[in-house]
C-alpha cells in the first residue's frame, strides 16, 4: 500500500491522482480512467489481503455481482483488476463511481436529522437494499459510514464487498463481517448474511438518524452480546412529531427474530407513505403477515414505548 503514489498507472488504464480515504482493508484513491477519460474511485485492497488468492477471488466475484446492481441510490461498480509488481506483490483493486458529498456518519456527528429528512434517507437506503436483494445480493455492512449524502440523494457505498445471500462469510481475521453495533443478533450465533440481516442494519441506521444514537452501543462482538442482553428495548417516543407508523416500522426492523422483520421493499413502501400520504400501494405493503410490533413484555423485545436506550458510537 505504501508503494502506491500519485501518478501510478494501474492496469495501464487507471491513473492514481490522490488518496481520498483509508481503512483497515483498503485505501481509496481518486483516479482518472484514461480509456474513458473520466474520474473514478479506485479501492485498493491491503497488501496482506491481496496476497491471499482466496480473498482476491472472493472480492472479484462480489464485484462482478455488484456490477449488475444498477440503481440511483447505489454506487456503481465499474471494474475489478489486479497488477503484479516486479517484486511479486499483487495489487488488487475495485473501480467505482466517484461521489461528491458528505458521509451520513459525518452529518450525524452534528446530531440527529429532522424526522422527514431521516425518513427520506431510510426510504432511499431501503430501496437500494430491495434492488440488491432481488438479485440475491446482501450488503452485510449498512452503516452511516457507508451512506453518502449527495446532491441527488443518499447513495449506498461498498456493494463491491457485498456477498450472495446465505453464503458463509467472515472478515479478514476470520470473524463475523460487519460493524458490531449494526449487526443483527443472529449473526452472533453464526447465521449467514441474509436480506433480513441487512434490514436489521437498516433499522439501526434509521434509529440513529432519528435519535443520534444506536439502539445497542457496541464496539466489539462481546459488547454487542452484552448490550443485547442488558439494554432496555429501544424506543422512539422522544422524537418530536414522529408518525407512529415510522416508529413501528423502524422497531420492526430491529426485531430479534429475523422472520418478524419486514422486507426492504416493505420498509421503503411504508416509509414512503408517510412522505406521500394516500398512496394505497404503500399503505398496504406492511400486510397482516408482517404485523408491526405491539408493546413488549420483556427487556429484550423491541417496543414503541419506554425510554430511549442510552447509546454512543
PDB file of N, CA and C in Angstrom, residues 9 43 67 94 101 144 176 187 212 218 234 243 248 264 266 268 293 295:
ATOM      1  N   UNK A   9       0.073   4.159 -12.593  1.00  0.00           N
ATOM      2  CA  UNK A   9      -0.927   3.677 -13.539  1.00  0.00           C
ATOM      3  C   UNK A   9      -1.224   2.216 -13.230  1.00  0.00           C
ATOM      4  N   UNK A  43     -10.652   1.504  -5.193  1.00  0.00           N
ATOM      5  CA  UNK A  43     -10.427   0.928  -3.866  1.00  0.00           C
ATOM      6  C   UNK A  43      -9.352  -0.141  -3.997  1.00  0.00           C
ATOM      7  N   UNK A  67     -21.614  -5.256  -9.832  1.00  0.00           N
ATOM      8  CA  UNK A  67     -21.667  -4.519 -11.096  1.00  0.00           C
ATOM      9  C   UNK A  67     -23.005  -4.696 -11.802  1.00  0.00           C
ATOM     10  N   UNK A  94     -10.783  -2.443  -6.912  1.00  0.00           N
ATOM     11  CA  UNK A  94     -12.142  -2.334  -7.434  1.00  0.00           C
ATOM     12  C   UNK A  94     -12.346  -0.892  -7.876  1.00  0.00           C
ATOM     13  N   UNK A 101     -19.895  14.472  -1.993  1.00  0.00           N
ATOM     14  CA  UNK A 101     -20.914  14.672  -0.969  1.00  0.00           C
ATOM     15  C   UNK A 101     -20.336  14.499   0.414  1.00  0.00           C
ATOM     16  N   UNK A 144     -23.887   4.327   8.775  1.00  0.00           N
ATOM     17  CA  UNK A 144     -23.810   5.698   8.262  1.00  0.00           C
ATOM     18  C   UNK A 144     -22.511   5.981   7.504  1.00  0.00           C
ATOM     19  N   UNK A 176     -16.962 -12.574  12.326  1.00  0.00           N
ATOM     20  CA  UNK A 176     -18.160 -12.103  11.640  1.00  0.00           C
ATOM     21  C   UNK A 176     -17.880 -10.792  10.931  1.00  0.00           C
ATOM     22  N   UNK A 187     -26.469 -13.082  13.754  1.00  0.00           N
ATOM     23  CA  UNK A 187     -25.120 -13.219  13.195  1.00  0.00           C
ATOM     24  C   UNK A 187     -24.114 -13.609  14.272  1.00  0.00           C
ATOM     25  N   UNK A 212     -29.878  10.102  16.970  1.00  0.00           N
ATOM     26  CA  UNK A 212     -28.474  10.398  17.192  1.00  0.00           C
ATOM     27  C   UNK A 212     -27.743   9.299  17.934  1.00  0.00           C
ATOM     28  N   UNK A 218     -22.055  -0.742  20.841  1.00  0.00           N
ATOM     29  CA  UNK A 218     -21.046  -1.794  20.961  1.00  0.00           C
ATOM     30  C   UNK A 218     -19.923  -1.537  19.971  1.00  0.00           C
ATOM     31  N   UNK A 234     -35.395  -0.637  22.654  1.00  0.00           N
ATOM     32  CA  UNK A 234     -35.315   0.699  22.063  1.00  0.00           C
ATOM     33  C   UNK A 234     -36.686   1.340  21.915  1.00  0.00           C
ATOM     34  N   UNK A 243     -44.308  10.194  13.126  1.00  0.00           N
ATOM     35  CA  UNK A 243     -45.526   9.410  12.917  1.00  0.00           C
ATOM     36  C   UNK A 243     -45.388   8.013  13.516  1.00  0.00           C
ATOM     37  N   UNK A 248     -43.016   2.342  14.365  1.00  0.00           N
ATOM     38  CA  UNK A 248     -43.280   0.906  14.355  1.00  0.00           C
ATOM     39  C   UNK A 248     -42.461   0.199  13.275  1.00  0.00           C
ATOM     40  N   UNK A 264     -36.985  -5.214   2.796  1.00  0.00           N
ATOM     41  CA  UNK A 264     -36.542  -3.855   2.487  1.00  0.00           C
ATOM     42  C   UNK A 264     -37.578  -3.138   1.626  1.00  0.00           C
ATOM     43  N   UNK A 266     -40.824  -3.586   1.680  1.00  0.00           N
ATOM     44  CA  UNK A 266     -41.934  -3.203   2.552  1.00  0.00           C
ATOM     45  C   UNK A 266     -41.571  -1.994   3.409  1.00  0.00           C
ATOM     46  N   UNK A 268     -39.441   0.417   2.587  1.00  0.00           N
ATOM     47  CA  UNK A 268     -39.464   1.586   1.707  1.00  0.00           C
ATOM     48  C   UNK A 268     -40.886   2.051   1.450  1.00  0.00           C
ATOM     49  N   UNK A 293     -44.872  -4.308  15.614  1.00  0.00           N
ATOM     50  CA  UNK A 293     -44.753  -4.741  16.998  1.00  0.00           C
ATOM     51  C   UNK A 293     -45.769  -4.110  17.933  1.00  0.00           C
ATOM     52  N   UNK A 295     -46.775  -3.694  22.218  1.00  0.00           N
ATOM     53  CA  UNK A 295     -45.980  -3.371  23.384  1.00  0.00           C
ATOM     54  C   UNK A 295     -45.215  -4.602  23.830  1.00  0.00           C
TER      55      UNK A 295
END
